[in-house]
GROMACS .gro file of C-alpha atoms in nm:
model
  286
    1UNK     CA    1   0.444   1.413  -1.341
    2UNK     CA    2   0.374   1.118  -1.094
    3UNK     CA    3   0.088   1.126  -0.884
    4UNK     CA    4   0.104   0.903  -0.574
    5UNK     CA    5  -0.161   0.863  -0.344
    6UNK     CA    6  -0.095   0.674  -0.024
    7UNK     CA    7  -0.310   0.584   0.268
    8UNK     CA    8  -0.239   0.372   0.570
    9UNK     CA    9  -0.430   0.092   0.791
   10UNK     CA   10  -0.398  -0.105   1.126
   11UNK     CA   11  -0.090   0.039   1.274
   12UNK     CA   12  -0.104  -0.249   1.541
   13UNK     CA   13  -0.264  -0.628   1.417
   14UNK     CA   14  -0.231  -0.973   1.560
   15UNK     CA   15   0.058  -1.037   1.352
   16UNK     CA   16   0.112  -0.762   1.120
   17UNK     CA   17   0.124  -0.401   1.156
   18UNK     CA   18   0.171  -0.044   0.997
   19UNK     CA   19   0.031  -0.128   0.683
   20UNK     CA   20   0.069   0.171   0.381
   21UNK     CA   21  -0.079   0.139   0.062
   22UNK     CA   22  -0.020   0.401  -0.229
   23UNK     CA   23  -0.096   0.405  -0.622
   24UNK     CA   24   0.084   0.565  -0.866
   25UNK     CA   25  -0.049   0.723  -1.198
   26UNK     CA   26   0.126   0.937  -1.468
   27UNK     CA   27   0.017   1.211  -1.572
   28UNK     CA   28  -0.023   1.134  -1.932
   29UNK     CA   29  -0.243   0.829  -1.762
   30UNK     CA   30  -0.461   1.035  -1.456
   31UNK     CA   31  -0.736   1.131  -1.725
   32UNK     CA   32  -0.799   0.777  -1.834
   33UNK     CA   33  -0.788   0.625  -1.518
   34UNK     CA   34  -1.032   0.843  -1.375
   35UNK     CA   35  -1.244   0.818  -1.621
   36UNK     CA   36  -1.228   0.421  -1.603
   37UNK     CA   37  -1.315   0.400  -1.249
   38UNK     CA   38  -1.602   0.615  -1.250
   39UNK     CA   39  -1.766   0.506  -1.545
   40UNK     CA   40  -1.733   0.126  -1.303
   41UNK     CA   41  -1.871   0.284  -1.038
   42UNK     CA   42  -2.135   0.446  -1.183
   43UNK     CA   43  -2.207   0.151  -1.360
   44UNK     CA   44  -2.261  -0.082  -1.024
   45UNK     CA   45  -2.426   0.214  -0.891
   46UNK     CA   46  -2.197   0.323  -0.631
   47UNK     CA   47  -2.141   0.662  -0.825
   48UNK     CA   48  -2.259   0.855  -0.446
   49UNK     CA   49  -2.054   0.601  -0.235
   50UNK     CA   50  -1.706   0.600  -0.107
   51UNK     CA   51  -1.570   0.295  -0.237
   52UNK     CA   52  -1.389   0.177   0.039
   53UNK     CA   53  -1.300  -0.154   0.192
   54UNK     CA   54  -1.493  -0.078   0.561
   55UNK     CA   55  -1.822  -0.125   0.334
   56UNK     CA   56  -1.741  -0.471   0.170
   57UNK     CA   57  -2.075  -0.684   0.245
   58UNK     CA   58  -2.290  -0.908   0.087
   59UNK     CA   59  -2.458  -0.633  -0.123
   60UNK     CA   60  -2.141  -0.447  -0.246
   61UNK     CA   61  -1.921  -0.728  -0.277
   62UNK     CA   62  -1.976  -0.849  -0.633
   63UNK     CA   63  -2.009  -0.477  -0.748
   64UNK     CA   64  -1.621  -0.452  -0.539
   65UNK     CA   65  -1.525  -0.716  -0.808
   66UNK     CA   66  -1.617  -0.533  -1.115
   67UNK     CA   67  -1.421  -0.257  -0.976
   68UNK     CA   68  -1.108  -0.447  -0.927
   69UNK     CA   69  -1.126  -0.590  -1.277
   70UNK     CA   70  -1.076  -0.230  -1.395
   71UNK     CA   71  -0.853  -0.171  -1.154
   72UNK     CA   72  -0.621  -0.460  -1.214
   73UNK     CA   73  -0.677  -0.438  -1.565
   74UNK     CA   74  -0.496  -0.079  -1.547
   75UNK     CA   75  -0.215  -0.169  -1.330
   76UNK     CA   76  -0.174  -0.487  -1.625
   77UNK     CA   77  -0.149  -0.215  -1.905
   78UNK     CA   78   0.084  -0.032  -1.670
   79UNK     CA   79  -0.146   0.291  -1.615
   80UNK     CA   80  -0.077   0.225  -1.247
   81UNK     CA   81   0.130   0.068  -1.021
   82UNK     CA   82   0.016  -0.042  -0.654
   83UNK     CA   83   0.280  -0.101  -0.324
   84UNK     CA   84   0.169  -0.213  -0.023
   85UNK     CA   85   0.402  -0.215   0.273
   86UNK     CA   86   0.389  -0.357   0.623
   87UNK     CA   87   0.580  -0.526   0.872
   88UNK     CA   88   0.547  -0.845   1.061
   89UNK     CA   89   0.517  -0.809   1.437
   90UNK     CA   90   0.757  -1.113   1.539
   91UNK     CA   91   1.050  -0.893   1.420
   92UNK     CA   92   1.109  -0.647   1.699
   93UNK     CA   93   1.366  -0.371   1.683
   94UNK     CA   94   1.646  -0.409   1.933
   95UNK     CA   95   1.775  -0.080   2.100
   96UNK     CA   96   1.525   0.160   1.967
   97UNK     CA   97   1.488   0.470   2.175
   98UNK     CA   98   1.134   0.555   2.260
   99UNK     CA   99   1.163   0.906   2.124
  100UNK     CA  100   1.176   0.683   1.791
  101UNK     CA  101   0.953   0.456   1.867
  102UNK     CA  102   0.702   0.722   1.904
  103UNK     CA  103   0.800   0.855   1.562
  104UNK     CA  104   0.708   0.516   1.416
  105UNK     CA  105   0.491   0.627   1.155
  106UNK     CA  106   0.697   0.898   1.004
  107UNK     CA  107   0.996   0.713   0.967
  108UNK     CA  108   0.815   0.405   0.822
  109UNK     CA  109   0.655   0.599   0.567
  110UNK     CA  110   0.919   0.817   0.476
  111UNK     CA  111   1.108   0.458   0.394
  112UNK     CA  112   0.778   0.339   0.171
  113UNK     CA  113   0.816   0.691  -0.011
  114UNK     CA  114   1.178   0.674  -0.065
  115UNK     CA  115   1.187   0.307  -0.177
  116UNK     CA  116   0.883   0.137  -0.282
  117UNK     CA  117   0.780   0.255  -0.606
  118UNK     CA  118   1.159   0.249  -0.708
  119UNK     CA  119   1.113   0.580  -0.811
  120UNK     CA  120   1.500   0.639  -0.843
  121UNK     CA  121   1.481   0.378  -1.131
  122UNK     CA  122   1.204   0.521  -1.337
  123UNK     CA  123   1.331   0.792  -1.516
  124UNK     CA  124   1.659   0.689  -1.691
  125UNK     CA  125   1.705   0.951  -1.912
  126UNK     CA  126   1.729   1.180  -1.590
  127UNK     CA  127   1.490   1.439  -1.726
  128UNK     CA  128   1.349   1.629  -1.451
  129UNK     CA  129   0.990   1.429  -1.318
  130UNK     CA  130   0.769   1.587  -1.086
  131UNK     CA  131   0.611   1.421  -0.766
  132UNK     CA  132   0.288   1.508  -0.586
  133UNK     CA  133   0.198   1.283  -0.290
  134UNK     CA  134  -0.138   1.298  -0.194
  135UNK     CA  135  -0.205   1.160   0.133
  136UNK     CA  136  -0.493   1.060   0.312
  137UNK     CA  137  -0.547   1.173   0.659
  138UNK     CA  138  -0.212   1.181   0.772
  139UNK     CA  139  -0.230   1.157   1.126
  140UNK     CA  140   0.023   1.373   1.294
  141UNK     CA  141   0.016   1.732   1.374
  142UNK     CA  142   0.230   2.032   1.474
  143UNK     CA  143   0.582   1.988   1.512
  144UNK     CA  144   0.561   1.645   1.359
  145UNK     CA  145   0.387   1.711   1.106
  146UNK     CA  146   0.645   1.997   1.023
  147UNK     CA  147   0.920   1.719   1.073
  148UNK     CA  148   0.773   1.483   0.844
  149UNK     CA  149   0.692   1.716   0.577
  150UNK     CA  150   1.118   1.827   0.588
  151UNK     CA  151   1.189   1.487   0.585
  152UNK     CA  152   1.016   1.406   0.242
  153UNK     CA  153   1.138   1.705   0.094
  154UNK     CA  154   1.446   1.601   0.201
  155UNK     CA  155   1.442   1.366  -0.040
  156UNK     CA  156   1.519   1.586  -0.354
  157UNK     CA  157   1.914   1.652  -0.176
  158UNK     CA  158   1.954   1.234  -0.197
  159UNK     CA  159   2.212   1.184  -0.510
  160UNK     CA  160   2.005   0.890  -0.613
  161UNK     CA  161   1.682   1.109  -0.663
  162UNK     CA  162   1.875   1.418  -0.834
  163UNK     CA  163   2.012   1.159  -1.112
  164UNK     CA  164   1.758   1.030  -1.186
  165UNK     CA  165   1.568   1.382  -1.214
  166UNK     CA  166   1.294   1.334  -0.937
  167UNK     CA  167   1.156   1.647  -0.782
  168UNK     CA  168   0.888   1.698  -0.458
  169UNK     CA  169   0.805   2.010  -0.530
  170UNK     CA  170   0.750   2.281  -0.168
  171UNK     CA  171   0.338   2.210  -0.156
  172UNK     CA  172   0.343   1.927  -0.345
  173UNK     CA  173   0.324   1.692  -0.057
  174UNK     CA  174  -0.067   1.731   0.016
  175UNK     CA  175  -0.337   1.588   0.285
  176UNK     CA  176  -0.632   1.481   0.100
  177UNK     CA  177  -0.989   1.370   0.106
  178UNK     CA  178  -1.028   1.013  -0.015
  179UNK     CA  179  -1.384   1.077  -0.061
  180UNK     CA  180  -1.288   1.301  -0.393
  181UNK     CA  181  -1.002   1.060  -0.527
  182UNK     CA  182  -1.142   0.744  -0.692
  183UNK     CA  183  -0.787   0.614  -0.757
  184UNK     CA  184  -0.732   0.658  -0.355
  185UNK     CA  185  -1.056   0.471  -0.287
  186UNK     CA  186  -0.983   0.171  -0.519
  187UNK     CA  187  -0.639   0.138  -0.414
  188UNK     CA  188  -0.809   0.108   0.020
  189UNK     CA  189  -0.970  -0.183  -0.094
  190UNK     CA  190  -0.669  -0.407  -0.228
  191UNK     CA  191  -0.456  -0.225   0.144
  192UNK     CA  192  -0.774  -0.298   0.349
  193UNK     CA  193  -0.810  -0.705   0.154
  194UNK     CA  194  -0.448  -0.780   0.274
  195UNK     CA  195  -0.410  -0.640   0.631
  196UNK     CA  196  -0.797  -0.853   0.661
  197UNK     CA  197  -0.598  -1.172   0.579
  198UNK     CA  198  -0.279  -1.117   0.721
  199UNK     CA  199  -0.387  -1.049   1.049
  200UNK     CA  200  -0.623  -1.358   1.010
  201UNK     CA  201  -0.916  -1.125   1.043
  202UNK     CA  202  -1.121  -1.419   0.842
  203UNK     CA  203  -1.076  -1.640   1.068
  204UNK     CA  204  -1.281  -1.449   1.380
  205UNK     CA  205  -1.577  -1.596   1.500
  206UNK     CA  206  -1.850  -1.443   1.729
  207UNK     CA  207  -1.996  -1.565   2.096
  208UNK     CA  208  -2.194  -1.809   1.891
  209UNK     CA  209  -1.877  -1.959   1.733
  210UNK     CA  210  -1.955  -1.879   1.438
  211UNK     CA  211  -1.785  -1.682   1.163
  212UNK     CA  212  -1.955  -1.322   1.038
  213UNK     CA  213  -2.144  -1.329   0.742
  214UNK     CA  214  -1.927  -1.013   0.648
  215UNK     CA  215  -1.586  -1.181   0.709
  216UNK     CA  216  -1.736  -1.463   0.536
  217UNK     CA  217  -1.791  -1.214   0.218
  218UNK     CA  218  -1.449  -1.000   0.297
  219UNK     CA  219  -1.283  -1.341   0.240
  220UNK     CA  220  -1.464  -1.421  -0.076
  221UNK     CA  221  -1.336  -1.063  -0.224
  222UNK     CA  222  -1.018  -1.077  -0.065
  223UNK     CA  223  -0.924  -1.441  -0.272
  224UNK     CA  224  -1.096  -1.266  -0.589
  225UNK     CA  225  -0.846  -0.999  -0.529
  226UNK     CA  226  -0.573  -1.214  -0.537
  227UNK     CA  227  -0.637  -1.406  -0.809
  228UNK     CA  228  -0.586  -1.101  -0.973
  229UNK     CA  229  -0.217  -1.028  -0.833
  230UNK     CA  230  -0.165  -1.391  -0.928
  231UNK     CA  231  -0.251  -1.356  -1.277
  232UNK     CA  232   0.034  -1.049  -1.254
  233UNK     CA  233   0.252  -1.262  -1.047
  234UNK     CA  234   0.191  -1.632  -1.064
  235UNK     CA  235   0.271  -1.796  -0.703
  236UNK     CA  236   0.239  -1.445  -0.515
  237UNK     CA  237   0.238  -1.462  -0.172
  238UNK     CA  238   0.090  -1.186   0.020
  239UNK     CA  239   0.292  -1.212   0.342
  240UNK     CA  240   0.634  -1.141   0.205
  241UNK     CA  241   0.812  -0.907   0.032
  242UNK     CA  242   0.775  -0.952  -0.376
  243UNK     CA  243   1.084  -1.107  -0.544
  244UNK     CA  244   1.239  -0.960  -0.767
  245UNK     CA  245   1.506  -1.032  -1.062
  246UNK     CA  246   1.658  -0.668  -1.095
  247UNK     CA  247   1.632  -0.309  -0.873
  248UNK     CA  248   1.412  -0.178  -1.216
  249UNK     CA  249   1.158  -0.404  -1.168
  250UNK     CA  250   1.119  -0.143  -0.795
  251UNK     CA  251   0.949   0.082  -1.045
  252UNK     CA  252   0.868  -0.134  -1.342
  253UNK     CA  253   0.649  -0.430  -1.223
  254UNK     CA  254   0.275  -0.309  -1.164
  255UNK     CA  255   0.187  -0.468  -0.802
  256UNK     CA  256   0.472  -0.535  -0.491
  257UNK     CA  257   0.441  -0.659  -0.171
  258UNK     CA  258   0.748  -0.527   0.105
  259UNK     CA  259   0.747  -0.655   0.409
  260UNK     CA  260   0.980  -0.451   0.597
  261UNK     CA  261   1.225  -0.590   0.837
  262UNK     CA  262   1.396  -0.366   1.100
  263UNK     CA  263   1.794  -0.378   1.074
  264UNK     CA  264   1.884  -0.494   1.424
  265UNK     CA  265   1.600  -0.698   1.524
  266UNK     CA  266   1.465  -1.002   1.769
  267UNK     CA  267   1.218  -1.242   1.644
  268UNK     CA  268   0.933  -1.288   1.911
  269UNK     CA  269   0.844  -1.676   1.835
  270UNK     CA  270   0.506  -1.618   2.006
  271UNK     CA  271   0.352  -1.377   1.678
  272UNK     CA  272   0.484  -1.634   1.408
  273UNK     CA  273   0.220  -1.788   1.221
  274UNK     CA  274   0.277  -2.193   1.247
  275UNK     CA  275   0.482  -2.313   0.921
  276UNK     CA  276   0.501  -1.945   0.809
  277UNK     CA  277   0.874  -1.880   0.579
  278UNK     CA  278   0.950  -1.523   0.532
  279UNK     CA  279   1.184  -1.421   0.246
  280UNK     CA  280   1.426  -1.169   0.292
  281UNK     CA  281   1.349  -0.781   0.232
  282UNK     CA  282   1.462  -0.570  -0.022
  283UNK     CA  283   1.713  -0.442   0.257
  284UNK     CA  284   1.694  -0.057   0.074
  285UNK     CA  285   1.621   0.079   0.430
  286UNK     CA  286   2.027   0.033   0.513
   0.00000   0.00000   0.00000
């Protein structure tokens, strides 16, 4: 069985926007990990706190960094795998319908479900593979709630998915408390580190002109946090989508960036960084 726990962040930022995060564990793997990440915790004390990134500050942050060691020290012995998924704001969609627009959310993270753990590619042998997606929050109710939930399930009638044996079970897509999922909680800090620095959060300064004390410490973990995705993938770059050398590496390679790129689109120059190159996107969403 795969466990997948996703969450999401600022659905609107100054240049990027509907950020998803979500972290993967096997089942043969969920006892460890758990057990990892709480022993961490308890050991920095934090055993009674939500570990979350909201609460990075100059008192937490260095106990945040013993966390992501463990963390990232998992994900390097392939016991999990992170994705984190957003789009950049400059590429606007041409001709979409505001029904659709309205059903933003939905539709974006029914693509980061279907695609970016490259589930389709895990499981070879085609044996049949369970999935339980355990979300955080999810923020839509009645009717579209009902809609989304179809729409996942859907996902079991795709060819791709039956050959390669992966089942959602009915009830196995879940809303869940982050506050009882360590996994969940670790995973908010790496989403919450990279919306913070793509959306130049760092870089705010008060009436005073000068910078926070607490953005001056969310920076500090944030580049901690990436030395650690660069010791997975040397010359990462946060603000586009992972390369890749093969569709396996989808599922195989522990830690992927995809920023997703609508398929008719206009670029609005005025929300491009200066001197910022994007690299094309894994174009699965076609």
């Amino acid at each position: 069985m795969y466990y997948i726990w996703t969450d999401e962040s600022d659905a609107t930022g100054k240049y990027y926007a509907n950020f998803y995060g979500g972290i993967l564990i096997r089942s043969e793997h969920y006892e460890e990990v758990r057990r990892r990440l709480s022993a961490v915790v308890k050991k920095v004390g934090l055993e009674n706190e939500e570990i979350k990134w909201q609460k990075v500050n100059e008192y937490t942050e260095e106990r945040y960094e013993r966390i992501v060691d463990v963390l990232f020290a998992l994900l390097s012995e392939d016991k999990a795998k992170i994705r984190i998924f957003f789009r950049h704001r400059q590429f606007e969609s041409i001709g979409l319908p505001n029904e659709l627009r309205r059903k933003e959310y939905p539709k974006l993270y029914y693509q980061f479900i279907k695609n970016d753990f490259g589930l389709i590619y895990s499981n070879p042998k085609g044996k049949s593979v369970r999935v339980r997606l355990l979300i955080d929050d999810m923020p839509l109710k009645g009717p579209d709630r009902e809609e989304f939930l179809k729409a996942i399930y859907h996902l079991n009638e795709l060819k791709t998915f039956q050959k390669a044996g992966i089942i959602i079970n009915d009830g196995d897509v879940a809303e869940v408390n982050s506050k009882k999922h360590l996994p969940l909680q670790a995973m908010d800090v790496v989403l919450g580190a990279m919306c913070f620095r793509l959306n130049d959060k760092h870089k705010e300064r008060g009436i005073d002109g000068k910078r926070a004390k607490r953005n001056i410490v969310k920076e500090k973990l944030y580049k901690y946090i990436r030395t650690k995705i660069w010791e997975l993938h040397p010359g990462f770059n946060i603000g586009v989508t992972t390369p890749i050398t093969r569709m396996s590496d989808l599922w195989e390679r522990p830690y992927l960036h995809w920023n997703f790129v609508p398929r008719n689109f206009t670029k609005n120059e005025k929300l491009t960084k200066r001197h910022k190159t994007e690299t094309a996107p894994y174009n699965l969403h076609k």
